[in-house]
Amino acid sequence: MNRFKAAVLLLTTTFFWGVTFTVVKEAVASVDVFVFLAQRFILAFALILPVTMAKGKRLDMRTLRQGCLMGVFLFGSYAFQTVALLYTSASNTAFLTGLNVVMVPVISALMLRQRIPRTVRIAVILSVAGLFLLCGNGTWNLTTGDILAAICALCVSLHLIYTGEFARQSDYYWLTAIQLGVVALLSTAGALVRGKQVFIWYPQLLGTLVVCSLIATVFAFLVQTSMQRFISHTNTALIFCTEPVFAALYAWYAINERLGSYGLAGALLILGGMIVSILPEDAGRRAKGGGTESEISVLDEYRAGE
């Protein structure tokens, strides 16, 4: 029952993440990108801080440093993703951001100086082929938005890797609150540098801010951490692979955004690469001693994007 509940909650979280691609794309069409991000994360920080103070452990300098580093990468993720939505479709942005599922095991293997698993190499080939079709209709004609979305995927990958490392060392509540606060601070600074006013009321953004702040940020982070106690990393990552699918379906439903034949084929290849990248290594690897138990464990955790 716990595993079923975890799967349902994680799938619900992924659905809301997918929906927000279209919601945010519509929001930033009328409001400055950094103003929107600042308001979203200020609200999210204000919501999670009381919970953290009530349930979190004592805040120390190590947790503060780790939360700040995670916040920098998280800010990069949201900033590049949100700006990308100005220049490319919500579907493209979702699938390109989803490349982090492939990037995480590649980056972590390089960081650990280990060979890149065969499944990951296959996933990279599938993903590159998918990019070729999705973003350029069979030509290498990437738009500015596509490039920004790919950089977003890199930031997401680094954020996931460091989250997996730091969450085992420090209090999760404070790590979450600090990183959300850092994103709020950096977004506010970005808006002010651009000469934009942050604390201004946009009535049309009320619903978007509530969904993005409460559900897609605070709720999503807490669900991911608490529910992964009951479900495997591989199954969690497999559930997260449905995010771009939800994004594409909602974009088609809400704003009639269609991928086209090349785009659909590319999206399917990228989705296939994402799924292949989280498949377990050959069973013979453990039997033949192809790596120590701890090395395999760390790589598996990184592959799942913990």
mmCIF file of C-alpha atoms in Angstrom:
data_model
loop_
_atom_site.group_PDB
_atom_site.id
_atom_site.type_symbol
_atom_site.label_atom_id
_atom_site.label_comp_id
_atom_site.label_asym_id
_atom_site.label_seq_id
_atom_site.Cartn_x
_atom_site.Cartn_y
_atom_site.Cartn_z
ATOM 1 C CA MET A 1 0.000 0.000 0.000
ATOM 2 C CA ASN A 2 2.870 2.412 0.788
ATOM 3 C CA ARG A 3 4.471 1.711 -2.593
ATOM 4 C CA PHE A 4 1.165 2.272 -4.398
ATOM 5 C CA LYS A 5 0.559 5.516 -2.482
ATOM 6 C CA ALA A 6 4.099 6.696 -3.263
ATOM 7 C CA ALA A 7 3.690 5.954 -6.966
ATOM 8 C CA VAL A 8 0.354 7.791 -7.133
ATOM 9 C CA LEU A 9 1.696 10.868 -5.312
ATOM 10 C CA LEU A 10 4.882 10.994 -7.414
ATOM 11 C CA LEU A 11 2.853 10.613 -10.604
ATOM 12 C CA THR A 12 0.544 13.422 -9.423
ATOM 13 C CA THR A 13 3.586 15.621 -8.770
ATOM 14 C CA THR A 14 4.978 14.850 -12.210
ATOM 15 C CA PHE A 15 1.635 15.730 -13.787
ATOM 16 C CA PHE A 16 1.689 19.172 -12.168
ATOM 17 C CA TRP A 17 5.299 19.706 -13.272
ATOM 18 C CA GLY A 18 4.255 18.873 -16.829
ATOM 19 C CA VAL A 19 1.251 21.202 -16.736
ATOM 20 C CA THR A 20 3.328 24.133 -15.495
ATOM 21 C CA PHE A 21 5.338 24.290 -18.733
ATOM 22 C CA THR A 22 2.288 25.636 -20.571
ATOM 23 C CA VAL A 23 1.057 27.653 -17.581
ATOM 24 C CA VAL A 24 4.428 29.394 -17.182
ATOM 25 C CA LYS A 25 4.753 29.953 -20.944
ATOM 26 C CA GLU A 26 1.458 31.846 -20.899
ATOM 27 C CA ALA A 27 2.465 33.787 -17.759
ATOM 28 C CA VAL A 28 5.822 35.058 -19.049
ATOM 29 C CA ALA A 29 4.174 36.257 -22.242
ATOM 30 C CA SER A 30 2.778 39.185 -20.238
ATOM 31 C CA VAL A 31 5.148 39.502 -17.265
ATOM 32 C CA ASP A 32 8.942 39.771 -17.045
ATOM 33 C CA VAL A 33 10.577 36.379 -16.558
ATOM 34 C CA PHE A 34 12.505 37.324 -13.418
ATOM 35 C CA VAL A 35 9.549 39.140 -11.874
ATOM 36 C CA PHE A 36 7.503 35.969 -12.259
ATOM 37 C CA LEU A 37 10.274 33.794 -10.807
ATOM 38 C CA ALA A 38 10.808 36.204 -7.905
ATOM 39 C CA GLN A 39 7.128 36.230 -6.991
ATOM 40 C CA ARG A 40 6.844 32.456 -7.353
ATOM 41 C CA PHE A 41 9.791 31.648 -5.114
ATOM 42 C CA ILE A 42 9.183 34.390 -2.553
ATOM 43 C CA LEU A 43 5.732 32.883 -2.045
ATOM 44 C CA ALA A 44 7.150 29.335 -1.965
ATOM 45 C CA PHE A 45 9.802 30.352 0.596
ATOM 46 C CA ALA A 46 7.185 32.073 2.755
ATOM 47 C CA LEU A 47 5.068 28.904 2.695
ATOM 48 C CA ILE A 48 7.830 26.428 3.524
ATOM 49 C CA LEU A 49 9.739 28.445 6.142
ATOM 50 C CA PRO A 50 7.178 27.973 8.970
ATOM 51 C CA VAL A 51 7.048 24.224 8.232
ATOM 52 C CA THR A 52 10.838 24.047 8.290
ATOM 53 C CA MET A 53 11.115 25.934 11.560
ATOM 54 C CA ALA A 54 8.561 23.584 13.126
ATOM 55 C CA LYS A 55 9.879 20.264 11.792
ATOM 56 C CA GLY A 56 13.482 20.894 10.775
ATOM 57 C CA LYS A 57 16.537 20.273 12.907
ATOM 58 C CA ARG A 58 18.973 22.924 14.087
ATOM 59 C CA LEU A 59 20.432 24.919 11.173
ATOM 60 C CA ASP A 60 24.239 24.732 10.890
ATOM 61 C CA MET A 61 26.778 26.318 8.532
ATOM 62 C CA ARG A 62 27.289 23.146 6.501
ATOM 63 C CA THR A 63 23.574 22.927 5.698
ATOM 64 C CA LEU A 64 23.542 26.638 4.877
ATOM 65 C CA ARG A 65 26.452 26.269 2.407
ATOM 66 C CA GLN A 66 24.948 23.183 0.815
ATOM 67 C CA GLY A 67 21.525 24.784 0.470
ATOM 68 C CA CYS A 68 23.060 27.862 -1.162
ATOM 69 C CA LEU A 69 24.931 25.750 -3.729
ATOM 70 C CA MET A 70 21.777 23.800 -4.515
ATOM 71 C CA GLY A 71 19.912 27.092 -4.799
ATOM 72 C CA VAL A 72 22.351 28.437 -7.394
ATOM 73 C CA PHE A 73 21.848 25.397 -9.643
ATOM 74 C CA LEU A 74 18.103 25.429 -9.022
ATOM 75 C CA PHE A 75 17.981 29.106 -10.014
ATOM 76 C CA GLY A 76 19.894 28.283 -13.200
ATOM 77 C CA SER A 77 17.406 25.508 -13.931
ATOM 78 C CA TYR A 78 14.324 27.683 -13.593
ATOM 79 C CA ALA A 79 15.870 30.784 -15.163
ATOM 80 C CA PHE A 80 17.057 29.016 -18.328
ATOM 81 C CA GLN A 81 13.843 26.999 -18.553
ATOM 82 C CA THR A 82 11.566 30.007 -18.160
ATOM 83 C CA VAL A 83 13.504 32.143 -20.645
ATOM 84 C CA ALA A 84 13.551 29.202 -23.075
ATOM 85 C CA LEU A 85 9.741 29.207 -23.062
ATOM 86 C CA LEU A 86 9.871 32.661 -24.651
ATOM 87 C CA TYR A 87 11.647 31.304 -27.737
ATOM 88 C CA THR A 88 10.515 27.708 -28.197
ATOM 89 C CA SER A 89 7.438 25.581 -27.559
ATOM 90 C CA ALA A 90 6.380 24.211 -24.179
ATOM 91 C CA SER A 91 6.695 20.672 -25.584
ATOM 92 C CA ASN A 92 10.259 21.208 -26.820
ATOM 93 C CA THR A 93 11.260 22.775 -23.509
ATOM 94 C CA ALA A 94 9.784 19.869 -21.560
ATOM 95 C CA PHE A 95 11.517 17.152 -23.567
ATOM 96 C CA LEU A 96 14.841 19.026 -23.614
ATOM 97 C CA THR A 97 14.660 19.595 -19.860
ATOM 98 C CA GLY A 98 13.911 15.886 -19.484
ATOM 99 C CA LEU A 99 17.349 15.153 -20.918
ATOM 100 C CA ASN A 100 18.644 15.544 -17.355
ATOM 101 C CA VAL A 101 17.594 11.914 -16.829
ATOM 102 C CA VAL A 102 20.275 10.987 -19.380
ATOM 103 C CA MET A 103 22.791 13.632 -18.277
ATOM 104 C CA VAL A 104 22.811 12.685 -14.589
ATOM 105 C CA PRO A 105 24.419 9.244 -14.996
ATOM 106 C CA VAL A 106 26.889 10.614 -17.578
ATOM 107 C CA ILE A 107 28.006 13.493 -15.352
ATOM 108 C CA SER A 108 28.105 11.363 -12.204
ATOM 109 C CA ALA A 109 30.160 8.670 -13.967
ATOM 110 C CA LEU A 110 32.651 11.337 -15.078
ATOM 111 C CA MET A 111 32.761 12.827 -11.568
ATOM 112 C CA LEU A 112 33.385 9.374 -10.070
ATOM 113 C CA ARG A 113 35.860 8.545 -12.872
ATOM 114 C CA GLN A 114 33.919 5.444 -13.791
ATOM 115 C CA ARG A 115 33.083 4.088 -17.199
ATOM 116 C CA ILE A 116 29.808 5.239 -18.670
ATOM 117 C CA PRO A 117 27.368 2.283 -18.541
ATOM 118 C CA ARG A 118 26.338 0.695 -21.818
ATOM 119 C CA THR A 119 22.676 1.550 -21.209
ATOM 120 C CA VAL A 120 23.577 5.212 -20.807
ATOM 121 C CA ARG A 121 25.588 5.225 -24.028
ATOM 122 C CA ILE A 122 22.575 3.816 -25.856
ATOM 123 C CA ALA A 123 20.400 6.450 -24.176
ATOM 124 C CA VAL A 124 22.703 9.236 -25.367
ATOM 125 C CA ILE A 125 22.505 7.983 -28.970
ATOM 126 C CA LEU A 126 18.704 7.835 -28.800
ATOM 127 C CA SER A 127 18.525 11.296 -27.233
ATOM 128 C CA VAL A 128 20.817 12.932 -29.794
ATOM 129 C CA ALA A 129 18.770 11.391 -32.599
ATOM 130 C CA GLY A 130 15.636 12.649 -30.881
ATOM 131 C CA LEU A 131 17.066 16.161 -30.606
ATOM 132 C CA PHE A 132 17.869 16.099 -34.320
ATOM 133 C CA LEU A 133 14.205 15.442 -35.113
ATOM 134 C CA LEU A 134 12.476 17.357 -32.316
ATOM 135 C CA CYS A 135 14.310 20.674 -32.532
ATOM 136 C CA GLY A 136 15.266 20.953 -36.169
ATOM 137 C CA ASN A 137 12.778 18.842 -38.145
ATOM 138 C CA GLY A 138 15.649 16.710 -39.371
ATOM 139 C CA THR A 139 18.259 19.506 -39.529
ATOM 140 C CA TRP A 140 20.636 20.966 -36.952
ATOM 141 C CA ASN A 141 18.712 24.211 -36.734
ATOM 142 C CA LEU A 142 18.427 24.742 -33.001
ATOM 143 C CA THR A 143 16.615 27.855 -31.845
ATOM 144 C CA THR A 144 17.799 30.048 -28.992
ATOM 145 C CA GLY A 145 15.066 28.525 -26.846
ATOM 146 C CA ASP A 146 16.216 24.972 -27.597
ATOM 147 C CA ILE A 147 19.787 25.810 -26.556
ATOM 148 C CA LEU A 148 18.598 27.481 -23.348
ATOM 149 C CA ALA A 149 16.440 24.450 -22.530
ATOM 150 C CA ALA A 150 19.457 22.166 -23.003
ATOM 151 C CA ILE A 151 21.498 24.359 -20.618
ATOM 152 C CA CYS A 152 18.574 24.111 -18.201
ATOM 153 C CA ALA A 153 18.857 20.312 -18.362
ATOM 154 C CA LEU A 154 22.543 20.587 -17.416
ATOM 155 C CA CYS A 155 21.685 22.767 -14.395
ATOM 156 C CA VAL A 156 18.942 20.341 -13.383
ATOM 157 C CA SER A 157 21.424 17.466 -13.604
ATOM 158 C CA LEU A 158 23.964 19.175 -11.361
ATOM 159 C CA HIS A 159 21.215 20.142 -8.918
ATOM 160 C CA LEU A 160 19.997 16.554 -8.723
ATOM 161 C CA ILE A 161 23.500 15.181 -8.197
ATOM 162 C CA TYR A 162 24.278 17.590 -5.362
ATOM 163 C CA THR A 163 20.839 17.040 -3.854
ATOM 164 C CA GLY A 164 21.497 13.301 -3.747
ATOM 165 C CA GLU A 165 24.803 13.953 -1.985
ATOM 166 C CA PHE A 166 23.677 16.625 0.483
ATOM 167 C CA ALA A 167 20.308 15.102 1.417
ATOM 168 C CA ARG A 168 22.165 12.205 3.067
ATOM 169 C CA GLN A 169 24.198 14.618 5.184
ATOM 170 C CA SER A 170 21.889 17.440 6.227
ATOM 171 C CA ASP A 171 18.318 18.216 7.216
ATOM 172 C CA TYR A 172 16.072 18.115 4.155
ATOM 173 C CA TYR A 173 13.656 20.753 5.379
ATOM 174 C CA TRP A 174 16.387 23.354 5.757
ATOM 175 C CA LEU A 175 18.048 22.344 2.486
ATOM 176 C CA THR A 176 14.741 22.879 0.696
ATOM 177 C CA ALA A 177 13.928 26.171 2.413
ATOM 178 C CA ILE A 178 17.414 27.620 1.852
ATOM 179 C CA GLN A 179 17.547 26.738 -1.826
ATOM 180 C CA LEU A 180 14.088 28.194 -2.437
ATOM 181 C CA GLY A 181 15.185 31.339 -0.601
ATOM 182 C CA VAL A 182 18.318 31.586 -2.759
ATOM 183 C CA VAL A 183 16.248 31.288 -5.939
ATOM 184 C CA ALA A 184 13.899 33.988 -4.643
ATOM 185 C CA LEU A 185 16.859 36.275 -3.849
ATOM 186 C CA LEU A 186 18.624 35.748 -7.193
ATOM 187 C CA SER A 187 15.381 36.154 -9.149
ATOM 188 C CA THR A 188 14.643 39.403 -7.324
ATOM 189 C CA ALA A 189 18.155 40.649 -8.073
ATOM 190 C CA GLY A 190 17.731 39.715 -11.740
ATOM 191 C CA ALA A 191 14.469 41.641 -11.958
ATOM 192 C CA LEU A 192 15.903 44.724 -10.243
ATOM 193 C CA VAL A 193 18.976 44.735 -12.523
ATOM 194 C CA ARG A 194 16.588 44.746 -15.493
ATOM 195 C CA GLY A 195 14.790 47.729 -13.970
ATOM 196 C CA LYS A 196 11.617 45.785 -13.160
ATOM 197 C CA GLN A 197 9.450 46.186 -10.087
ATOM 198 C CA VAL A 198 9.033 42.914 -8.192
ATOM 199 C CA PHE A 199 6.407 43.766 -5.580
ATOM 200 C CA ILE A 200 3.600 44.611 -7.947
ATOM 201 C CA TRP A 201 0.207 42.936 -8.169
ATOM 202 C CA TYR A 202 -0.729 41.085 -11.354
ATOM 203 C CA PRO A 203 -4.303 39.797 -10.897
ATOM 204 C CA GLN A 204 -4.020 37.509 -13.924
ATOM 205 C CA LEU A 205 -1.119 35.632 -12.291
ATOM 206 C CA LEU A 206 -2.893 34.657 -9.078
ATOM 207 C CA GLY A 207 -3.884 31.158 -10.200
ATOM 208 C CA THR A 208 -0.516 30.553 -11.853
ATOM 209 C CA LEU A 209 1.420 31.618 -8.755
ATOM 210 C CA VAL A 210 -0.674 29.422 -6.467
ATOM 211 C CA VAL A 211 -0.206 26.350 -8.678
ATOM 212 C CA CYS A 212 3.498 26.940 -9.273
ATOM 213 C CA SER A 213 4.427 27.947 -5.716
ATOM 214 C CA LEU A 214 2.265 25.696 -3.585
ATOM 215 C CA ILE A 215 1.896 22.583 -5.731
ATOM 216 C CA ALA A 216 4.778 22.519 -8.242
ATOM 217 C CA THR A 217 7.400 23.755 -5.758
ATOM 218 C CA VAL A 218 6.649 23.223 -2.047
ATOM 219 C CA PHE A 219 4.375 20.184 -2.393
ATOM 220 C CA ALA A 220 6.526 18.624 -5.141
ATOM 221 C CA PHE A 221 9.799 18.827 -3.215
ATOM 222 C CA LEU A 222 8.308 17.414 -0.027
ATOM 223 C CA VAL A 223 6.510 14.582 -1.834
ATOM 224 C CA GLN A 224 9.591 13.531 -3.782
ATOM 225 C CA THR A 225 11.706 13.185 -0.661
ATOM 226 C CA SER A 226 9.156 11.580 1.656
ATOM 227 C CA MET A 227 7.709 9.106 -0.864
ATOM 228 C CA GLN A 228 11.068 7.813 -2.102
ATOM 229 C CA ARG A 229 11.317 5.968 1.202
ATOM 230 C CA PHE A 230 8.715 3.538 -0.129
ATOM 231 C CA ILE A 231 9.614 3.199 -3.806
ATOM 232 C CA SER A 232 12.856 2.394 -5.612
ATOM 233 C CA HIS A 233 15.019 5.044 -7.246
ATOM 234 C CA THR A 234 14.591 3.375 -10.644
ATOM 235 C CA ASN A 235 10.802 3.367 -10.393
ATOM 236 C CA THR A 236 10.846 7.001 -9.258
ATOM 237 C CA ALA A 237 12.973 8.033 -12.233
ATOM 238 C CA LEU A 238 10.705 6.062 -14.555
ATOM 239 C CA ILE A 239 7.702 7.990 -13.204
ATOM 240 C CA PHE A 240 9.541 11.296 -13.741
ATOM 241 C CA CYS A 241 10.058 10.343 -17.390
ATOM 242 C CA THR A 242 6.338 10.986 -17.901
ATOM 243 C CA GLU A 243 6.777 14.729 -17.230
ATOM 244 C CA PRO A 244 7.412 15.758 -20.868
ATOM 245 C CA VAL A 245 4.557 13.510 -21.973
ATOM 246 C CA PHE A 246 2.163 15.316 -19.624
ATOM 247 C CA ALA A 247 3.618 18.641 -20.807
ATOM 248 C CA ALA A 248 3.077 17.833 -24.484
ATOM 249 C CA LEU A 249 -0.458 16.524 -23.906
ATOM 250 C CA TYR A 250 -1.478 19.561 -21.864
ATOM 251 C CA ALA A 251 0.101 21.954 -24.392
ATOM 252 C CA TRP A 252 -1.934 20.234 -27.116
ATOM 253 C CA TYR A 253 -5.121 20.474 -25.016
ATOM 254 C CA ALA A 254 -4.687 24.027 -23.682
ATOM 255 C CA ILE A 255 -3.037 25.944 -26.520
ATOM 256 C CA ASN A 256 -3.311 23.526 -29.467
ATOM 257 C CA GLU A 257 0.476 23.139 -29.612
ATOM 258 C CA ARG A 258 1.378 20.184 -31.834
ATOM 259 C CA LEU A 259 4.717 18.453 -32.296
ATOM 260 C CA GLY A 260 4.322 17.398 -35.930
ATOM 261 C CA SER A 261 5.616 14.107 -37.366
ATOM 262 C CA TYR A 262 9.338 14.904 -36.945
ATOM 263 C CA GLY A 263 8.748 16.347 -33.485
ATOM 264 C CA LEU A 264 6.690 13.361 -32.361
ATOM 265 C CA ALA A 265 9.347 10.926 -33.568
ATOM 266 C CA GLY A 266 12.049 12.956 -31.818
ATOM 267 C CA ALA A 267 10.043 13.149 -28.604
ATOM 268 C CA LEU A 268 9.562 9.378 -28.609
ATOM 269 C CA LEU A 269 13.298 8.818 -29.131
ATOM 270 C CA ILE A 270 14.159 11.175 -26.255
ATOM 271 C CA LEU A 271 11.581 9.483 -24.024
ATOM 272 C CA GLY A 272 13.056 6.114 -25.003
ATOM 273 C CA GLY A 273 16.534 7.389 -24.145
ATOM 274 C CA MET A 274 15.308 8.603 -20.760
ATOM 275 C CA ILE A 275 13.826 5.189 -19.961
ATOM 276 C CA VAL A 276 16.891 3.269 -21.195
ATOM 277 C CA SER A 277 19.209 5.485 -19.130
ATOM 278 C CA ILE A 278 17.616 4.329 -15.865
ATOM 279 C CA LEU A 279 17.535 0.634 -16.704
ATOM 280 C CA PRO A 280 19.776 -1.448 -14.412
ATOM 281 C CA GLU A 281 23.132 -2.628 -15.679
ATOM 282 C CA ASP A 282 23.524 -6.229 -16.836
ATOM 283 C CA ALA A 283 23.051 -8.627 -13.967
ATOM 284 C CA GLY A 284 26.473 -10.027 -14.736
ATOM 285 C CA ARG A 285 28.150 -6.837 -13.651
ATOM 286 C CA ARG A 286 27.612 -7.544 -9.970
ATOM 287 C CA ALA A 287 28.314 -11.234 -10.360
ATOM 288 C CA LYS A 288 31.589 -10.593 -12.148
ATOM 289 C CA GLY A 289 32.665 -7.875 -9.779
ATOM 290 C CA GLY A 290 32.374 -5.071 -12.305
ATOM 291 C CA GLY A 291 32.427 -2.543 -9.511
ATOM 292 C CA THR A 292 32.200 -2.408 -5.770
ATOM 293 C CA GLU A 293 28.809 -2.447 -4.118
ATOM 294 C CA SER A 294 29.258 1.139 -2.937
ATOM 295 C CA GLU A 295 30.271 2.371 -6.386
ATOM 296 C CA ILE A 296 27.241 0.732 -7.977
ATOM 297 C CA SER A 297 24.967 2.114 -5.275
ATOM 298 C CA VAL A 298 26.197 5.690 -5.740
ATOM 299 C CA LEU A 299 25.866 5.487 -9.514
ATOM 300 C CA ASP A 300 22.379 4.011 -9.252
ATOM 301 C CA GLU A 301 21.316 6.838 -6.941
ATOM 302 C CA TYR A 302 22.760 9.446 -9.281
ATOM 303 C CA ARG A 303 21.144 7.749 -12.277
ATOM 304 C CA ALA A 304 17.776 8.029 -10.580
ATOM 305 C CA GLY A 305 18.365 11.748 -10.068
ATOM 306 C CA GLU A 306 18.016 11.727 -6.331
#
